[in-house]
PDB file of C-alpha atoms in Angstrom:
ATOM      1  CA  GLU A   1      -0.009   0.028  -0.046  1.00  0.00           C
ATOM      2  CA  THR A   2       1.760   3.095  -1.168  1.00  0.00           C
ATOM      3  CA  GLY A   3      -0.704   5.762  -0.083  1.00  0.00           C
ATOM      4  CA  VAL A   4      -1.190   6.984  -3.618  1.00  0.00           C
ATOM      5  CA  THR A   5      -4.215   5.680  -5.497  1.00  0.00           C
ATOM      6  CA  GLN A   6      -5.095   6.079  -9.174  1.00  0.00           C
ATOM      7  CA  THR A   7      -8.312   5.477 -11.020  1.00  0.00           C
ATOM      8  CA  PRO A   8      -9.109   3.933 -13.360  1.00  0.00           C
ATOM      9  CA  ARG A   9      -6.370   1.272 -13.580  1.00  0.00           C
ATOM     10  CA  HIS A  10      -7.102   0.685 -17.241  1.00  0.00           C
ATOM     11  CA  LEU A  11      -8.689   2.928 -19.875  1.00  0.00           C
ATOM     12  CA  VAL A  12      -9.365   2.411 -23.482  1.00  0.00           C
ATOM     13  CA  MET A  13     -10.535   5.464 -25.422  1.00  0.00           C
ATOM     14  CA  GLY A  14     -10.992   6.623 -28.921  1.00  0.00           C
ATOM     15  CA  MET A  15      -9.233   9.599 -30.407  1.00  0.00           C
ATOM     16  CA  THR A  16     -12.345  11.807 -30.137  1.00  0.00           C
ATOM     17  CA  ASN A  17     -13.205  10.957 -26.535  1.00  0.00           C
ATOM     18  CA  LYS A  18     -12.709  12.966 -23.429  1.00  0.00           C
ATOM     19  CA  LYS A  19     -11.692  11.243 -20.272  1.00  0.00           C
ATOM     20  CA  SER A  20      -9.984  12.058 -16.960  1.00  0.00           C
ATOM     21  CA  LEU A  21      -7.434  10.251 -14.861  1.00  0.00           C
ATOM     22  CA  LYS A  22      -7.650  10.696 -11.097  1.00  0.00           C
ATOM     23  CA  CYS A  23      -4.924  10.546  -8.500  1.00  0.00           C
ATOM     24  CA  GLU A  24      -5.297  10.797  -4.680  1.00  0.00           C
ATOM     25  CA  GLN A  25      -2.645  10.729  -2.117  1.00  0.00           C
ATOM     26  CA  HIS A  26      -3.290  10.001   1.544  1.00  0.00           C
ATOM     27  CA  LEU A  27       0.182  10.963   2.830  1.00  0.00           C
ATOM     28  CA  GLY A  28      -0.278  14.631   3.587  1.00  0.00           C
ATOM     29  CA  HIS A  29       2.244  15.589   0.949  1.00  0.00           C
ATOM     30  CA  ASN A  30       2.461  19.035  -0.714  1.00  0.00           C
ATOM     31  CA  ALA A  31       3.801  18.126  -4.151  1.00  0.00           C
ATOM     32  CA  MET A  32       2.225  15.941  -6.819  1.00  0.00           C
ATOM     33  CA  TYR A  33       3.480  14.804 -10.226  1.00  0.00           C
ATOM     34  CA  TRP A  34       2.252  13.209 -13.485  1.00  0.00           C
ATOM     35  CA  TYR A  35       4.677  10.917 -15.391  1.00  0.00           C
ATOM     36  CA  LYS A  36       4.315   9.109 -18.693  1.00  0.00           C
ATOM     37  CA  GLN A  37       5.944   5.646 -19.049  1.00  0.00           C
ATOM     38  CA  SER A  38       6.120   4.403 -22.651  1.00  0.00           C
ATOM     39  CA  ALA A  39       7.761   1.159 -23.792  1.00  0.00           C
ATOM     40  CA  LYS A  40      11.470   1.444 -24.213  1.00  0.00           C
ATOM     41  CA  LYS A  41      11.654   5.122 -23.146  1.00  0.00           C
ATOM     42  CA  PRO A  42      12.666   6.642 -19.840  1.00  0.00           C
ATOM     43  CA  LEU A  43       9.950   7.926 -17.627  1.00  0.00           C
ATOM     44  CA  GLU A  44       8.912  11.372 -18.730  1.00  0.00           C
ATOM     45  CA  LEU A  45       7.886  14.020 -16.245  1.00  0.00           C
ATOM     46  CA  MET A  46       4.787  15.792 -17.471  1.00  0.00           C
ATOM     47  CA  PHE A  47       3.610  18.102 -14.717  1.00  0.00           C
ATOM     48  CA  VAL A  48       4.576  19.189 -11.217  1.00  0.00           C
ATOM     49  CA  TYR A  49       2.309  20.825  -8.618  1.00  0.00           C
ATOM     50  CA  SER A  50       3.384  22.257  -5.304  1.00  0.00           C
ATOM     51  CA  LEU A  51       0.718  23.490  -2.977  1.00  0.00           C
ATOM     52  CA  GLU A  52      -1.790  23.279  -5.728  1.00  0.00           C
ATOM     53  CA  GLU A  53       0.234  25.495  -8.070  1.00  0.00           C
ATOM     54  CA  ARG A  54       1.720  24.215 -11.216  1.00  0.00           C
ATOM     55  CA  VAL A  55       5.544  24.656 -11.041  1.00  0.00           C
ATOM     56  CA  GLU A  56       6.651  22.563 -14.068  1.00  0.00           C
ATOM     57  CA  ASN A  57       5.221  21.833 -17.499  1.00  0.00           C
ATOM     58  CA  ASN A  58       7.614  19.930 -19.658  1.00  0.00           C
ATOM     59  CA  SER A  59       6.386  20.886 -23.080  1.00  0.00           C
ATOM     60  CA  VAL A  60       3.383  18.615 -22.894  1.00  0.00           C
ATOM     61  CA  PRO A  61       0.769  18.880 -25.688  1.00  0.00           C
ATOM     62  CA  SER A  62      -2.327  20.781 -24.818  1.00  0.00           C
ATOM     63  CA  ARG A  63      -4.519  17.648 -25.263  1.00  0.00           C
ATOM     64  CA  PHE A  64      -3.271  16.856 -21.756  1.00  0.00           C
ATOM     65  CA  SER A  65      -4.665  19.243 -19.205  1.00  0.00           C
ATOM     66  CA  PRO A  66      -3.818  18.831 -15.480  1.00  0.00           C
ATOM     67  CA  GLU A  67      -5.881  20.030 -12.516  1.00  0.00           C
ATOM     68  CA  CYS A  68      -4.996  20.093  -8.878  1.00  0.00           C
ATOM     69  CA  PRO A  69      -7.963  21.297  -6.811  1.00  0.00           C
ATOM     70  CA  ASN A  70      -6.246  20.578  -3.554  1.00  0.00           C
ATOM     71  CA  SER A  71      -3.019  19.030  -2.272  1.00  0.00           C
ATOM     72  CA  SER A  72      -4.563  15.556  -2.070  1.00  0.00           C
ATOM     73  CA  HIS A  73      -6.014  15.310  -5.546  1.00  0.00           C
ATOM     74  CA  LEU A  74      -4.573  15.549  -9.025  1.00  0.00           C
ATOM     75  CA  PHE A  75      -6.349  15.051 -12.262  1.00  0.00           C
ATOM     76  CA  LEU A  76      -5.265  14.585 -15.878  1.00  0.00           C
ATOM     77  CA  HIS A  77      -7.904  15.564 -18.409  1.00  0.00           C
ATOM     78  CA  LEU A  78      -7.506  13.968 -21.786  1.00  0.00           C
ATOM     79  CA  HIS A  79      -9.070  14.991 -25.091  1.00  0.00           C
ATOM     80  CA  THR A  80      -8.416  14.215 -28.770  1.00  0.00           C
ATOM     81  CA  LEU A  81      -5.525  11.989 -28.013  1.00  0.00           C
ATOM     82  CA  GLN A  82      -3.280  10.142 -30.529  1.00  0.00           C
ATOM     83  CA  PRO A  83      -2.366   6.457 -30.604  1.00  0.00           C
ATOM     84  CA  GLU A  84       1.201   7.373 -29.584  1.00  0.00           C
ATOM     85  CA  ASP A  85      -0.263   8.611 -26.269  1.00  0.00           C
ATOM     86  CA  SER A  86      -0.903   5.073 -25.255  1.00  0.00           C
ATOM     87  CA  ALA A  87       1.234   4.482 -22.207  1.00  0.00           C
ATOM     88  CA  LEU A  88       1.240   3.933 -18.434  1.00  0.00           C
ATOM     89  CA  TYR A  89       0.460   7.218 -16.654  1.00  0.00           C
ATOM     90  CA  LEU A  90       1.908   7.357 -13.195  1.00  0.00           C
ATOM     91  CA  CYS A  91       1.074   9.840 -10.430  1.00  0.00           C
ATOM     92  CA  ALA A  92       3.453  10.516  -7.578  1.00  0.00           C
ATOM     93  CA  SER A  93       3.642  12.713  -4.478  1.00  0.00           C
ATOM     94  CA  SER A  94       6.357  13.916  -2.140  1.00  0.00           C
ATOM     95  CA  PRO A  95       6.429  15.951   1.049  1.00  0.00           C
ATOM     96  CA  GLY A  96       7.831  18.942  -0.846  1.00  0.00           C
ATOM     97  CA  LEU A  97      10.166  19.791  -3.717  1.00  0.00           C
ATOM     98  CA  ALA A  98      13.507  19.438  -1.864  1.00  0.00           C
ATOM     99  CA  ASP A  99      15.975  17.120  -3.536  1.00  0.00           C
ATOM    100  CA  THR A 100      16.218  14.782  -0.551  1.00  0.00           C
ATOM    101  CA  TYR A 101      12.625  13.840  -0.656  1.00  0.00           C
ATOM    102  CA  GLU A 102      11.678  10.605  -2.377  1.00  0.00           C
ATOM    103  CA  GLN A 103       8.519  10.393  -4.470  1.00  0.00           C
ATOM    104  CA  TYR A 104       5.785   7.854  -3.742  1.00  0.00           C
ATOM    105  CA  PHE A 105       4.107   6.427  -6.813  1.00  0.00           C
ATOM    106  CA  GLY A 106       0.712   5.179  -7.535  1.00  0.00           C
ATOM    107  CA  PRO A 107       0.031   1.916  -9.478  1.00  0.00           C
ATOM    108  CA  GLY A 108      -0.590   3.836 -12.723  1.00  0.00           C
ATOM    109  CA  THR A 109      -3.345   3.996 -15.324  1.00  0.00           C
ATOM    110  CA  ARG A 110      -2.710   1.912 -18.373  1.00  0.00           C
ATOM    111  CA  LEU A 111      -4.144   4.000 -21.253  1.00  0.00           C
ATOM    112  CA  THR A 112      -4.775   2.681 -24.727  1.00  0.00           C
ATOM    113  CA  VAL A 113      -5.842   5.088 -27.465  1.00  0.00           C
ATOM    114  CA  THR A 114      -7.610   3.439 -30.470  1.00  0.00           C
TER     115      THR A 114
ATOM    116  CA  GLY B   1      22.608  18.264 -19.225  1.00  0.00           C
ATOM    117  CA  ASN B   2      21.659  16.174 -16.184  1.00  0.00           C
ATOM    118  CA  SER B   3      21.183  12.511 -16.993  1.00  0.00           C
ATOM    119  CA  VAL B   4      21.281   9.002 -15.640  1.00  0.00           C
ATOM    120  CA  THR B   5      22.776   6.024 -17.513  1.00  0.00           C
ATOM    121  CA  GLN B   6      22.177   2.466 -16.391  1.00  0.00           C
ATOM    122  CA  MET B   7      23.178  -0.786 -17.935  1.00  0.00           C
ATOM    123  CA  GLU B   8      21.056  -2.279 -20.676  1.00  0.00           C
ATOM    124  CA  GLY B   9      18.916  -5.233 -19.812  1.00  0.00           C
ATOM    125  CA  PRO B  10      17.540  -7.711 -19.608  1.00  0.00           C
ATOM    126  CA  VAL B  11      19.612  -9.319 -16.942  1.00  0.00           C
ATOM    127  CA  THR B  12      18.906 -12.973 -16.286  1.00  0.00           C
ATOM    128  CA  LEU B  13      20.369 -14.713 -13.182  1.00  0.00           C
ATOM    129  CA  SER B  14      19.893 -17.910 -11.346  1.00  0.00           C
ATOM    130  CA  GLU B  15      18.512 -17.810  -7.802  1.00  0.00           C
ATOM    131  CA  GLU B  16      21.232 -16.980  -5.204  1.00  0.00           C
ATOM    132  CA  ALA B  17      23.554 -15.358  -7.750  1.00  0.00           C
ATOM    133  CA  PHE B  18      25.175 -12.027  -7.163  1.00  0.00           C
ATOM    134  CA  LEU B  19      23.570  -8.964  -8.699  1.00  0.00           C
ATOM    135  CA  THR B  20      25.193  -5.749  -9.898  1.00  0.00           C
ATOM    136  CA  ILE B  21      23.308  -3.140 -11.910  1.00  0.00           C
ATOM    137  CA  ASN B  22      25.526  -0.245 -12.923  1.00  0.00           C
ATOM    138  CA  CYS B  23      24.352   3.282 -12.792  1.00  0.00           C
ATOM    139  CA  THR B  24      26.248   6.490 -13.559  1.00  0.00           C
ATOM    140  CA  TYR B  25      25.059  10.019 -13.598  1.00  0.00           C
ATOM    141  CA  THR B  26      25.847  13.470 -14.868  1.00  0.00           C
ATOM    142  CA  ALA B  27      24.549  16.343 -12.768  1.00  0.00           C
ATOM    143  CA  THR B  28      25.274  19.871 -11.551  1.00  0.00           C
ATOM    144  CA  GLY B  29      26.006  20.195  -7.900  1.00  0.00           C
ATOM    145  CA  TYR B  30      25.210  17.481  -5.394  1.00  0.00           C
ATOM    146  CA  PRO B  31      22.075  15.525  -6.277  1.00  0.00           C
ATOM    147  CA  SER B  32      20.322  12.924  -4.259  1.00  0.00           C
ATOM    148  CA  LEU B  33      20.340   9.441  -5.788  1.00  0.00           C
ATOM    149  CA  PHE B  34      17.593   6.794  -5.733  1.00  0.00           C
ATOM    150  CA  TRP B  35      16.869   3.313  -6.856  1.00  0.00           C
ATOM    151  CA  TYR B  36      13.267   2.509  -7.605  1.00  0.00           C
ATOM    152  CA  VAL B  37      11.785  -0.923  -8.437  1.00  0.00           C
ATOM    153  CA  GLN B  38       8.753  -1.722 -10.532  1.00  0.00           C
ATOM    154  CA  TYR B  39       7.133  -5.176 -10.198  1.00  0.00           C
ATOM    155  CA  PRO B  40       4.961  -6.424 -13.062  1.00  0.00           C
ATOM    156  CA  GLY B  41       1.690  -4.488 -13.266  1.00  0.00           C
ATOM    157  CA  GLU B  42       2.565  -2.055 -10.539  1.00  0.00           C
ATOM    158  CA  GLY B  43       3.874   1.432 -10.066  1.00  0.00           C
ATOM    159  CA  LEU B  44       7.349   2.365  -8.894  1.00  0.00           C
ATOM    160  CA  GLN B  45       8.442   1.811  -5.344  1.00  0.00           C
ATOM    161  CA  LEU B  46      11.390   3.408  -3.677  1.00  0.00           C
ATOM    162  CA  LEU B  47      14.054   0.777  -2.967  1.00  0.00           C
ATOM    163  CA  LEU B  48      16.802   2.849  -1.437  1.00  0.00           C
ATOM    164  CA  LYS B  49      18.361   6.295  -1.590  1.00  0.00           C
ATOM    165  CA  ALA B  50      21.501   8.283  -0.677  1.00  0.00           C
ATOM    166  CA  THR B  51      21.629  12.015  -0.278  1.00  0.00           C
ATOM    167  CA  LYS B  52      25.351  12.793  -0.045  1.00  0.00           C
ATOM    168  CA  ALA B  53      28.703  11.408  -1.147  1.00  0.00           C
ATOM    169  CA  ASP B  54      29.823   8.169   0.463  1.00  0.00           C
ATOM    170  CA  ASP B  55      26.308   7.422   1.867  1.00  0.00           C
ATOM    171  CA  LYS B  56      25.219   3.871   1.488  1.00  0.00           C
ATOM    172  CA  GLY B  57      21.512   3.173   0.934  1.00  0.00           C
ATOM    173  CA  SER B  58      20.297  -0.340   1.813  1.00  0.00           C
ATOM    174  CA  ASN B  59      16.974  -2.162   1.912  1.00  0.00           C
ATOM    175  CA  LYS B  60      15.779  -5.758   1.495  1.00  0.00           C
ATOM    176  CA  GLY B  61      19.339  -6.962   0.987  1.00  0.00           C
ATOM    177  CA  PHE B  62      20.041  -4.421  -1.756  1.00  0.00           C
ATOM    178  CA  GLU B  63      22.820  -1.831  -1.344  1.00  0.00           C
ATOM    179  CA  ALA B  64      24.173   1.136  -3.376  1.00  0.00           C
ATOM    180  CA  THR B  65      26.933   3.592  -2.447  1.00  0.00           C
ATOM    181  CA  TYR B  66      26.999   7.209  -3.594  1.00  0.00           C
ATOM    182  CA  ARG B  67      30.419   7.558  -5.300  1.00  0.00           C
ATOM    183  CA  LYS B  68      31.036  11.158  -6.240  1.00  0.00           C
ATOM    184  CA  GLU B  69      34.538  10.514  -7.619  1.00  0.00           C
ATOM    185  CA  THR B  70      33.159   8.051 -10.178  1.00  0.00           C
ATOM    186  CA  THR B  71      29.657   9.611 -10.382  1.00  0.00           C
ATOM    187  CA  SER B  72      28.125   6.177  -9.799  1.00  0.00           C
ATOM    188  CA  PHE B  73      25.463   4.509  -7.726  1.00  0.00           C
ATOM    189  CA  HIS B  74      25.627   0.837  -8.557  1.00  0.00           C
ATOM    190  CA  LEU B  75      22.970  -1.478  -7.155  1.00  0.00           C
ATOM    191  CA  GLU B  76      24.110  -4.757  -5.598  1.00  0.00           C
ATOM    192  CA  LYS B  77      22.614  -7.719  -3.904  1.00  0.00           C
ATOM    193  CA  GLY B  78      24.543 -10.720  -2.675  1.00  0.00           C
ATOM    194  CA  SER B  79      21.910 -13.387  -3.345  1.00  0.00           C
ATOM    195  CA  VAL B  80      18.904 -12.757  -5.515  1.00  0.00           C
ATOM    196  CA  GLN B  81      15.529 -14.483  -5.288  1.00  0.00           C
ATOM    197  CA  VAL B  82      12.875 -15.167  -7.864  1.00  0.00           C
ATOM    198  CA  SER B  83      10.742 -12.525  -6.132  1.00  0.00           C
ATOM    199  CA  ASP B  84      13.348  -9.899  -7.066  1.00  0.00           C
ATOM    200  CA  SER B  85      12.366 -10.167 -10.689  1.00  0.00           C
ATOM    201  CA  ALA B  86      11.307  -6.668 -11.683  1.00  0.00           C
ATOM    202  CA  VAL B  87      12.487  -3.528 -13.496  1.00  0.00           C
ATOM    203  CA  TYR B  88      14.982  -1.361 -11.597  1.00  0.00           C
ATOM    204  CA  PHE B  89      15.309   2.329 -12.158  1.00  0.00           C
ATOM    205  CA  CYS B  90      18.222   4.541 -11.101  1.00  0.00           C
ATOM    206  CA  ALA B  91      17.284   8.217 -10.581  1.00  0.00           C
ATOM    207  CA  LEU B  92      18.667  11.486  -9.398  1.00  0.00           C
ATOM    208  CA  ARG B  93      17.058  14.588  -8.006  1.00  0.00           C
ATOM    209  CA  GLY B  94      18.488  18.001  -7.331  1.00  0.00           C
ATOM    210  CA  ASN B  95      17.727  21.682  -7.469  1.00  0.00           C
ATOM    211  CA  TYR B  96      19.164  23.022 -10.619  1.00  0.00           C
ATOM    212  CA  GLY B  97      18.008  25.602 -13.065  1.00  0.00           C
ATOM    213  CA  GLY B  98      14.278  25.785 -13.316  1.00  0.00           C
ATOM    214  CA  SER B  99      13.732  22.095 -12.633  1.00  0.00           C
ATOM    215  CA  GLN B 100      13.349  22.164  -8.964  1.00  0.00           C
ATOM    216  CA  GLY B 101      12.840  18.812  -7.342  1.00  0.00           C
ATOM    217  CA  ASN B 102      12.516  16.840 -10.644  1.00  0.00           C
ATOM    218  CA  LEU B 103      13.496  13.187 -10.689  1.00  0.00           C
ATOM    219  CA  ILE B 104      15.583  12.216 -13.685  1.00  0.00           C
ATOM    220  CA  PHE B 105      15.306   8.465 -14.425  1.00  0.00           C
ATOM    221  CA  GLY B 106      17.464   6.028 -16.261  1.00  0.00           C
ATOM    222  CA  LYS B 107      15.820   3.782 -18.856  1.00  0.00           C
ATOM    223  CA  GLY B 108      15.434   0.870 -16.432  1.00  0.00           C
ATOM    224  CA  THR B 109      16.971  -2.585 -16.233  1.00  0.00           C
ATOM    225  CA  LYS B 110      14.771  -5.609 -16.325  1.00  0.00           C
ATOM    226  CA  LEU B 111      15.947  -8.385 -14.007  1.00  0.00           C
ATOM    227  CA  SER B 112      14.735 -11.972 -14.370  1.00  0.00           C
ATOM    228  CA  VAL B 113      15.685 -14.481 -11.725  1.00  0.00           C
ATOM    229  CA  LYS B 114      15.230 -18.132 -12.532  1.00  0.00           C
ATOM    230  CA  PRO B 115      14.730 -20.867  -9.925  1.00  0.00           C
TER     231      PRO B 115
END
């Protein structure tokens, strides 16, 4: 039990659909993250939030839209995705942004875009 | 730029064999170093970490020492088990430029342990 939950665990969507991924952390952390894990590529950081404010956006296409309504919840809204967006999307949290803090990961959402 | 390089997999070992997974890094300043493990169908879990030079992180029989002189953080275990089969990721984290607090991951090394 990592204290970070993600729903749904699996999602299949067409390119014209709109869906949202949800992440919730029960650890009292102040920072939350979205990562993309594709086959044969390193984990890619997508977004970073600290105290509900976005502090990092690594040139992610606008078809991915994050939302952080409070420090415990993080969403990733998806619309008009492409097949190459199929991947495992991982959420993580940490107590803060200091370099000594480890990040705690959720189990991920396996997304397939058809 | 800042980066992490780890040995290509997959690595296949027999049970009770000695494991080494090499990891080297390039970074500005003094980053913290981590090993994460990902079991099939799961997210990443922190295995161990070291936050300054010469620190040794250890957990579940795994060890890694932060070597600044060789910019390395190799993962070792004296006797692997079938249950250690997973993908292992080396990562660094430091405050540099505008990327405060970001984890930089290696590509991962898949370990398969046979009975």
